[in-house]
C-alpha atoms as a PDB file:
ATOM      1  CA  UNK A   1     114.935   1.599  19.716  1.00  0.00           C
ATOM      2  CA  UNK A   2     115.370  -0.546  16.439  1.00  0.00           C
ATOM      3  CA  UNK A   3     114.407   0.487  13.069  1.00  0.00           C
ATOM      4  CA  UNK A   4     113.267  -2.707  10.567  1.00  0.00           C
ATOM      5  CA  UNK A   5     112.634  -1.564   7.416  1.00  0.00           C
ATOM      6  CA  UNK A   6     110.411  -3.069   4.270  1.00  0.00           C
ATOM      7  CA  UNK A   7     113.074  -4.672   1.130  1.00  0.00           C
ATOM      8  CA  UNK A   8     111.567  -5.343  -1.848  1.00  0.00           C
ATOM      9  CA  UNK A   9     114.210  -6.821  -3.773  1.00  0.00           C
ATOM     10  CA  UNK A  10     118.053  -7.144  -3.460  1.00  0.00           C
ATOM     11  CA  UNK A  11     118.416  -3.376  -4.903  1.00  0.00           C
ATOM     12  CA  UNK A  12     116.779  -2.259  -1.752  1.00  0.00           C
ATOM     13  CA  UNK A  13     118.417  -4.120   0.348  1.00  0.00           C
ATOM     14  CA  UNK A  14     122.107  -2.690  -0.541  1.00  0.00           C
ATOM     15  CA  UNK A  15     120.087   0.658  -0.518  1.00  0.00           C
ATOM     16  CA  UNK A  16     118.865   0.068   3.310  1.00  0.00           C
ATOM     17  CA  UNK A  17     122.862  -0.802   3.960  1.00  0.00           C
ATOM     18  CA  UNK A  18     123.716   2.612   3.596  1.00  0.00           C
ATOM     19  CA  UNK A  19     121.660   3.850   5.762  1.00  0.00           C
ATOM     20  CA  UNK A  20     121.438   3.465   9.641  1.00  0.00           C
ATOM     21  CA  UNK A  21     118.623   1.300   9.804  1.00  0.00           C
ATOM     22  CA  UNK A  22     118.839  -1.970  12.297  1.00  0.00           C
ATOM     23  CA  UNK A  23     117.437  -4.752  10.478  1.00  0.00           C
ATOM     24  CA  UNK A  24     115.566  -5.183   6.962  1.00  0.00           C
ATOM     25  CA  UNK A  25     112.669  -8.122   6.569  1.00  0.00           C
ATOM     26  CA  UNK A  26     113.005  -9.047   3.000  1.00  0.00           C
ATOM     27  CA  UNK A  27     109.652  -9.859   0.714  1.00  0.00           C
ATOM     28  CA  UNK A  28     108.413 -10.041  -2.912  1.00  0.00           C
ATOM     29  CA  UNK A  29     104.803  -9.072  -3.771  1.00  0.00           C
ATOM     30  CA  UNK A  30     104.408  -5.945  -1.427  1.00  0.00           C
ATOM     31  CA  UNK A  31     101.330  -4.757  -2.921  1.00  0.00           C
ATOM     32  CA  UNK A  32      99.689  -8.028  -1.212  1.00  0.00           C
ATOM     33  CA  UNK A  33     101.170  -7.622   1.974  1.00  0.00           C
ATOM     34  CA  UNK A  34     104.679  -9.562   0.975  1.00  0.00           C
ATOM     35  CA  UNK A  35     105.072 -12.892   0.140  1.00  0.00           C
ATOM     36  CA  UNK A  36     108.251 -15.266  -0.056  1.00  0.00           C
ATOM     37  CA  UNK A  37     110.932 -13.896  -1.928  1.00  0.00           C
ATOM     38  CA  UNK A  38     113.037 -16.565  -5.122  1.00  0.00           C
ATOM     39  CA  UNK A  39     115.581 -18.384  -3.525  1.00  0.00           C
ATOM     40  CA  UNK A  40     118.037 -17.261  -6.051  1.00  0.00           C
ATOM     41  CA  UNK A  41     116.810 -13.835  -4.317  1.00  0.00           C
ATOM     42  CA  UNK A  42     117.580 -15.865  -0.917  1.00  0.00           C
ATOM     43  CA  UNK A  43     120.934 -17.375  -1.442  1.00  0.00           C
ATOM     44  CA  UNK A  44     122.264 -14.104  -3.326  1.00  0.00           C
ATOM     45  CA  UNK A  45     121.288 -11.493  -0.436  1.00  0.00           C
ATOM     46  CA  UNK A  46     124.374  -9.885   1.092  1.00  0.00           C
ATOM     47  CA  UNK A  47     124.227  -7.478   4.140  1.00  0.00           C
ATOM     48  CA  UNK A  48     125.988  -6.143   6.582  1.00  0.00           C
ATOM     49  CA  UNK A  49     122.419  -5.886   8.745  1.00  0.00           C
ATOM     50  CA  UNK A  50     120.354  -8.751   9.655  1.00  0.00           C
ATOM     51  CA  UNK A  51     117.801  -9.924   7.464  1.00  0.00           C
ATOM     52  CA  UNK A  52     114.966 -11.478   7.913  1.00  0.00           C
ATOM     53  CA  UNK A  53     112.988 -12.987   5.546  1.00  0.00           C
ATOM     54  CA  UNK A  54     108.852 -13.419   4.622  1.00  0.00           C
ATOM     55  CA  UNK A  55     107.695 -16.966   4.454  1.00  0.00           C
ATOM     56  CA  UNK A  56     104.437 -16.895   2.706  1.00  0.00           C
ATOM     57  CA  UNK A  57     103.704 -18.205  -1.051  1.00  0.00           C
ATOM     58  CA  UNK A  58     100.171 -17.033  -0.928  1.00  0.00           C
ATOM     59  CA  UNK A  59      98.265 -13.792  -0.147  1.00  0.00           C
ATOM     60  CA  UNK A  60      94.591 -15.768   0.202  1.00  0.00           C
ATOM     61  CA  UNK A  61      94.271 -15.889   3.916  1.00  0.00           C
ATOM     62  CA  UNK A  62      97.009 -17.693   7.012  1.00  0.00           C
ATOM     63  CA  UNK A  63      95.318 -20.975   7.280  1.00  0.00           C
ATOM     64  CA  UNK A  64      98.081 -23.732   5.976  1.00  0.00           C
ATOM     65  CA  UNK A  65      96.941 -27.042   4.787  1.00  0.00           C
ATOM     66  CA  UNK A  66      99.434 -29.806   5.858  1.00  0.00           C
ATOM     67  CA  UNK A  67     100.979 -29.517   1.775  1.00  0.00           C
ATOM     68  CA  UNK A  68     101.363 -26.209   2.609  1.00  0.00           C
ATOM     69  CA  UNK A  69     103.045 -26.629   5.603  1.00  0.00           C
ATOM     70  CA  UNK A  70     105.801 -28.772   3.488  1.00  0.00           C
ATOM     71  CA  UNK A  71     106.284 -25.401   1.264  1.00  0.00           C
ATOM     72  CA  UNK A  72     106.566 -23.382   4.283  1.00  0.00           C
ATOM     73  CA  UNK A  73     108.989 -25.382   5.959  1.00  0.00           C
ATOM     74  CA  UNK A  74     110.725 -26.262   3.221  1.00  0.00           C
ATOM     75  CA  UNK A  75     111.677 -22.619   2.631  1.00  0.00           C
ATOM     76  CA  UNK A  76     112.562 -22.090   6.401  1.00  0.00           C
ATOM     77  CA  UNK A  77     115.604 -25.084   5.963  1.00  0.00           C
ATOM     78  CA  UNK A  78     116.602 -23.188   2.516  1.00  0.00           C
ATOM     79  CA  UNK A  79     116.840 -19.682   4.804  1.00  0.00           C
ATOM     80  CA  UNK A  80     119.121 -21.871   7.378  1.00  0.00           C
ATOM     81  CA  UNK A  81     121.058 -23.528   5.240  1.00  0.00           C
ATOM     82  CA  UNK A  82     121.721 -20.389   3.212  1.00  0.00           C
ATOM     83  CA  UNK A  83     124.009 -19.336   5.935  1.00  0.00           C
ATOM     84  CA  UNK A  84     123.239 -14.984   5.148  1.00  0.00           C
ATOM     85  CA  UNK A  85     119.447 -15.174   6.650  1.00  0.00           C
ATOM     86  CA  UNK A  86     119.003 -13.845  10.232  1.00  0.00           C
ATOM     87  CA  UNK A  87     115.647 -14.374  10.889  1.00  0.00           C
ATOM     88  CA  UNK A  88     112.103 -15.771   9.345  1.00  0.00           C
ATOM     89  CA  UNK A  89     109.061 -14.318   9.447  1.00  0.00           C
ATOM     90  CA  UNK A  90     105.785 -16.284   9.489  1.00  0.00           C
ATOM     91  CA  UNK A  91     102.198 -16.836  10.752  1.00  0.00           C
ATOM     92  CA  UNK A  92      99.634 -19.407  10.807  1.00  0.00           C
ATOM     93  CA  UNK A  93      95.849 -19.023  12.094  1.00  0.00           C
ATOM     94  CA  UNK A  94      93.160 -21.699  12.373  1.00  0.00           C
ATOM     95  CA  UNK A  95      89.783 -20.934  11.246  1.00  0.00           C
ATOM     96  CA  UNK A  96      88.616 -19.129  14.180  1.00  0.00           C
ATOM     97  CA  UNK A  97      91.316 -16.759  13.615  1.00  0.00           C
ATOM     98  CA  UNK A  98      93.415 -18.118  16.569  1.00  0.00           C
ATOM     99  CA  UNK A  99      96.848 -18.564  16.638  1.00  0.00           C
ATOM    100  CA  UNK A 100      97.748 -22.427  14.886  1.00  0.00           C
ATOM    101  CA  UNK A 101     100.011 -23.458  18.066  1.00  0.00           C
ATOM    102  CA  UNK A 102     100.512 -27.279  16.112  1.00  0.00           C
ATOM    103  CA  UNK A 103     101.860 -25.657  13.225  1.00  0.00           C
ATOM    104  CA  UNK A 104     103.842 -22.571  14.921  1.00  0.00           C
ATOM    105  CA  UNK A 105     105.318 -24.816  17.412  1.00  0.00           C
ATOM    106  CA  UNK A 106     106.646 -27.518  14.381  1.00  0.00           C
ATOM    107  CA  UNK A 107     108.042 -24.033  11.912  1.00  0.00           C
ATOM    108  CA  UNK A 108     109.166 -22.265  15.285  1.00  0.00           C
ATOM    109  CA  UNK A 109     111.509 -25.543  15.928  1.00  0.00           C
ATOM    110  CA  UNK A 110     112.753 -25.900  12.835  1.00  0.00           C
ATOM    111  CA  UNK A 111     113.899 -21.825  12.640  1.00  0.00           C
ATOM    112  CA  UNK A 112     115.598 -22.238  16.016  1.00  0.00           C
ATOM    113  CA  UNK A 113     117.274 -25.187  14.771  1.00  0.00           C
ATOM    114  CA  UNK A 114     119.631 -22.912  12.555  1.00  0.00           C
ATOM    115  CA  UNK A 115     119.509 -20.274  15.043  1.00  0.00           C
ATOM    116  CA  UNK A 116     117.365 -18.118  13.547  1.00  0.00           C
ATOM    117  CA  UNK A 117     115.511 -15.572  15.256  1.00  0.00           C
ATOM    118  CA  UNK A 118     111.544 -15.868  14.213  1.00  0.00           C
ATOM    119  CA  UNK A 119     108.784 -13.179  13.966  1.00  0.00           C
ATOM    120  CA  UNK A 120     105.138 -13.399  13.823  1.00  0.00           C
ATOM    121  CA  UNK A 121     104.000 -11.427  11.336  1.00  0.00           C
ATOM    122  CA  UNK A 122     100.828  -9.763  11.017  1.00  0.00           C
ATOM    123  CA  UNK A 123      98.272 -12.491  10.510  1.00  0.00           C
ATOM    124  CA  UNK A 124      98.665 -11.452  14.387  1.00  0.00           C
ATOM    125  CA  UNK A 125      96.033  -8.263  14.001  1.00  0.00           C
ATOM    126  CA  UNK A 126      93.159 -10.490  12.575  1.00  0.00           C
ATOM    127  CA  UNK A 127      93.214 -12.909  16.090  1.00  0.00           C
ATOM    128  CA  UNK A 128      90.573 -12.664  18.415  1.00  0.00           C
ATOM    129  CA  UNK A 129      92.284 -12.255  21.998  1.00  0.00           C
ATOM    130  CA  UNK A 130      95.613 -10.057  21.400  1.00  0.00           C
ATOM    131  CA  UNK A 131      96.818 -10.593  25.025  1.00  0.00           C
ATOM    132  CA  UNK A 132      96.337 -14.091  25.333  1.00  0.00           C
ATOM    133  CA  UNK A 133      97.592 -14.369  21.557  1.00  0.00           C
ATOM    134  CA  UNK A 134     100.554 -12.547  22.376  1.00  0.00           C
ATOM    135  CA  UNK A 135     101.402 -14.694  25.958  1.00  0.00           C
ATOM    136  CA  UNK A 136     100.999 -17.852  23.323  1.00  0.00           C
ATOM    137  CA  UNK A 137     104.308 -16.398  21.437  1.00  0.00           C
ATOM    138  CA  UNK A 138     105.701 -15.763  24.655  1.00  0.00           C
ATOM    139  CA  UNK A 139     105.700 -19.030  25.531  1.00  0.00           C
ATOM    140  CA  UNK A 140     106.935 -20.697  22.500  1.00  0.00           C
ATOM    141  CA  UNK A 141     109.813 -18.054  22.477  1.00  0.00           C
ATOM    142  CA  UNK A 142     108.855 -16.106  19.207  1.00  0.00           C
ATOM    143  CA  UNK A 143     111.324 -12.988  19.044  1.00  0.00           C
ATOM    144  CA  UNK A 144     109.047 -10.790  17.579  1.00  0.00           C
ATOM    145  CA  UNK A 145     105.532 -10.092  16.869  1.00  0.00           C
ATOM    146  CA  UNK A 146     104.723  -7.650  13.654  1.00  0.00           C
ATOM    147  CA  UNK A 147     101.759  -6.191  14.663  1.00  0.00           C
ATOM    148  CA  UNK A 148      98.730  -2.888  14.475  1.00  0.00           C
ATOM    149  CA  UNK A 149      96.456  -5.022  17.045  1.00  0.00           C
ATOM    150  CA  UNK A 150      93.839  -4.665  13.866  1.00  0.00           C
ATOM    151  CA  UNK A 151      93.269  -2.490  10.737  1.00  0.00           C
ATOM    152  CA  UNK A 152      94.524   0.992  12.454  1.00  0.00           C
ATOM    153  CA  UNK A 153      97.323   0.987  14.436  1.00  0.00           C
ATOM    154  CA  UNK A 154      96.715   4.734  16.083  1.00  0.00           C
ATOM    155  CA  UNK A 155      93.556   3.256  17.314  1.00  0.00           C
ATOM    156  CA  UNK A 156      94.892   0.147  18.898  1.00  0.00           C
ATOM    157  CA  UNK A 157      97.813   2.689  21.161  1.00  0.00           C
ATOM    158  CA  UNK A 158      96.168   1.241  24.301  1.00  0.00           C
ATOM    159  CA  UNK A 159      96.409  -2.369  23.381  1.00  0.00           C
ATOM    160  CA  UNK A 160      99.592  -2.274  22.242  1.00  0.00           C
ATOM    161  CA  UNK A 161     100.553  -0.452  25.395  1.00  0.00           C
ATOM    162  CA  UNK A 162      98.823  -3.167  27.289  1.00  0.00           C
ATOM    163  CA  UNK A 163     101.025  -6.113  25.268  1.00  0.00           C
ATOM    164  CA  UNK A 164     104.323  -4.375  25.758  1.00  0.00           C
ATOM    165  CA  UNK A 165     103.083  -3.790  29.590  1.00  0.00           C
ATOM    166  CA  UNK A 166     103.557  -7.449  29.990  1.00  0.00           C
ATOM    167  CA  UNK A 167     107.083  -7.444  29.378  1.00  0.00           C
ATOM    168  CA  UNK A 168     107.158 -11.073  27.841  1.00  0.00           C
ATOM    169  CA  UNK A 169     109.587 -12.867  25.633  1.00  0.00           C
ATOM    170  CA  UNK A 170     108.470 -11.423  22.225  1.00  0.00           C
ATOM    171  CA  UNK A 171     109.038  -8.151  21.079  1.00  0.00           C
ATOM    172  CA  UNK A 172     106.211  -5.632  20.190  1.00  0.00           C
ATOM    173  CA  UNK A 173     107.110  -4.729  16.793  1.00  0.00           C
ATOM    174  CA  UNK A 174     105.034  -2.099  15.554  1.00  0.00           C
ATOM    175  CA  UNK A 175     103.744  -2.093  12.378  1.00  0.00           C
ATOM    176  CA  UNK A 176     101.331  -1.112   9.850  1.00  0.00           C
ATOM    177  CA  UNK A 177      99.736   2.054   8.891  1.00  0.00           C
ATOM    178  CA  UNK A 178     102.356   4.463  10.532  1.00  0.00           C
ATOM    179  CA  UNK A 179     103.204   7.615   9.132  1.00  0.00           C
ATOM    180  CA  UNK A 180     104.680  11.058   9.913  1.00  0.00           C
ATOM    181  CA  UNK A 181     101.825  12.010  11.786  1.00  0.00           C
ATOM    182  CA  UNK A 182     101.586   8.975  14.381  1.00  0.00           C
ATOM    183  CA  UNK A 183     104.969   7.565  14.550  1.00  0.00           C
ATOM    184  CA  UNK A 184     105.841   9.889  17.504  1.00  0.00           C
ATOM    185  CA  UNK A 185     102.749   8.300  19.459  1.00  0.00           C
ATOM    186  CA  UNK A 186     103.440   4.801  18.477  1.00  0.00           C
ATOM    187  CA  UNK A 187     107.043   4.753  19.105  1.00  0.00           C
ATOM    188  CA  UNK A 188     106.051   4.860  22.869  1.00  0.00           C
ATOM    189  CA  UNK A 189     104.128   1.564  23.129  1.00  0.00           C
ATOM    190  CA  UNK A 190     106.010  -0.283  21.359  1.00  0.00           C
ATOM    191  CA  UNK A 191     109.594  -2.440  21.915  1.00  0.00           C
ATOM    192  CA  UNK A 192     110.707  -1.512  18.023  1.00  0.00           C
ATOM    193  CA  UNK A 193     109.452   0.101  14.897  1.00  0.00           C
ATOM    194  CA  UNK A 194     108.920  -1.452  11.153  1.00  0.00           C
ATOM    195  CA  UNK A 195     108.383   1.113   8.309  1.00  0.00           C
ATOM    196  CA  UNK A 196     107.550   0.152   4.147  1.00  0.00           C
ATOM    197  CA  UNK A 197     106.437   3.244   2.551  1.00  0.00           C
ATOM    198  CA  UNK A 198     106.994   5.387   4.985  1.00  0.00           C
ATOM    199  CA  UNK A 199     110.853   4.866   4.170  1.00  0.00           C
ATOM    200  CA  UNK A 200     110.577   5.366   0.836  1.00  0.00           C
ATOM    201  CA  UNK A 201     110.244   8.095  -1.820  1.00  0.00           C
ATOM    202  CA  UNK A 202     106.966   9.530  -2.090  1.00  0.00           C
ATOM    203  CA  UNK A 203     105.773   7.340   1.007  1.00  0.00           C
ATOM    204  CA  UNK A 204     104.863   4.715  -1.920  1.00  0.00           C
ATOM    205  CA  UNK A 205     106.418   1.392  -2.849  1.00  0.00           C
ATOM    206  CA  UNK A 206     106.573   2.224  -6.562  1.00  0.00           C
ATOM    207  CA  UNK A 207     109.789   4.479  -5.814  1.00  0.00           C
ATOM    208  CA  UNK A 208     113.310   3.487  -3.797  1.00  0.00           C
ATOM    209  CA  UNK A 209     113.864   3.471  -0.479  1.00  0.00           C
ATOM    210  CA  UNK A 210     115.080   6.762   1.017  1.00  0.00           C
ATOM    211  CA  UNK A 211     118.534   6.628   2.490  1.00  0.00           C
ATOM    212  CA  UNK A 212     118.346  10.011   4.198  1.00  0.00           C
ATOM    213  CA  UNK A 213     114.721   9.711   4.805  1.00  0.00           C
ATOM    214  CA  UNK A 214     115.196   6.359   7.047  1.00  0.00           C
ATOM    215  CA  UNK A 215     118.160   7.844   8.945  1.00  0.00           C
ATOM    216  CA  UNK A 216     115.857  10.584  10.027  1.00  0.00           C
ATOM    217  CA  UNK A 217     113.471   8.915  11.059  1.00  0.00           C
ATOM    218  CA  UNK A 218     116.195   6.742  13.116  1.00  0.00           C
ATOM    219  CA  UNK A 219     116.648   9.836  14.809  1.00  0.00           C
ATOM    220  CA  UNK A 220     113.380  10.607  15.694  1.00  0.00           C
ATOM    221  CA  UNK A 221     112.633   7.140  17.422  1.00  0.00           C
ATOM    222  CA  UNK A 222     115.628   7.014  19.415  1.00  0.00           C
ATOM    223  CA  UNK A 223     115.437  10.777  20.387  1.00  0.00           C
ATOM    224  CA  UNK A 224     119.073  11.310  18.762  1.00  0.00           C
END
């Protein structure tokens, strides 16, 4: 099982290096839920582990006007063409809270175009049908899908169970709220695992990741 884990800023991401994480997704702003890191952050990250980065310049909700769109796509070509970026990771609702298949289709296209793999982030928990969300990214070929299925992810074990049941394209990546008390449960119903503060110090993103910290808990999802 793979271990993504929260960067903050290119400091972390040398930090996460050293341990045995799998992958890092790479975002400014975490105490809004991450939003695009600078591009000078961009062009000057170097790892060894694929990153993937956040594509999201505001924190006020996932609905993207077609100006916005530009932005967003915009800083999808600048991941590509940057040549160190493995992966985006983005979401777009309409204002039902469904899934914006126009928009994800046209920034899904564009990732693949520099072969980049592409996550859904979790603008996923706030949709109103998670299976027939989740067969949407399926069939547009999203890699991954970040993802609680809603506010607690310890309450949502049976959903996500039912998702990963389906054995689709997408990965379930769980997400959101786990901590040393649930991450044995959820590491059963889900495809991978994505940690922020429970990798860190203190469990808070105010201190550095925890080298030692992350490789344990490597250990513990993989049973090694």
């Amino acid at each position: 099982m793979k271990l993504e884990i929260i960067a903050r800023d290119l400091y972390d991401i040398e930090l996460i290096n050293r341990s045995n994480a799998d992958r890092i997704e790479f975002c400014s702003n975490l105490q809004v839920g991450g939003l695009t890191p600078t591009f000078f952050e961009i062009k000057n990250t170097f790892s060894k582990i694929p990153v993937n980065v956040m594509i999201r310049e505001t924190n006020r909700d996932f609905i993207y006007s077609e100006d916005e769109m530009k932005l967003l796509l915009n800083e999808i070509e600048f991941c590509g063409k940057s040549n160190n970026i493995s992966g985006v990771v983005f979401g777009m609702l309409t204002k039902e809270n469904d899934i914006d298949i126009k928009h994800l289709k046209t920034a899904v296209s564009l990732a693949k175009e520099y072969n980049m793999t592409v996550t859904f982030h979790k603008a996923f928990d706030l949709i109103n049908d998670f299976e027939e969300g989740y067969k949407i990214l399926c069939d547009l070929k999203i890699d991954y899908v970040l993802t609680a299925c809603g506010s607690n992810i310890i309450e949502n074990i049976t959903t996500l169970n039912k998702l990963k049941n389906i054995k689709g394209h997408t990965k379930i990546l769980g997400g959101g709220g786990i901590n040393s008390d649930n991450i044995d449960k959820v590491k059963d119903v889900v495809d991978e695992i994505h940690l922020g503060t429970l990798a860190r110090e203190n469990n808070s993103f105010n201190y550095p990741v925890d080298v030692l910290k992350i490789n344990k808990l490597k250990k513990l999802i993989t049973g090694g």
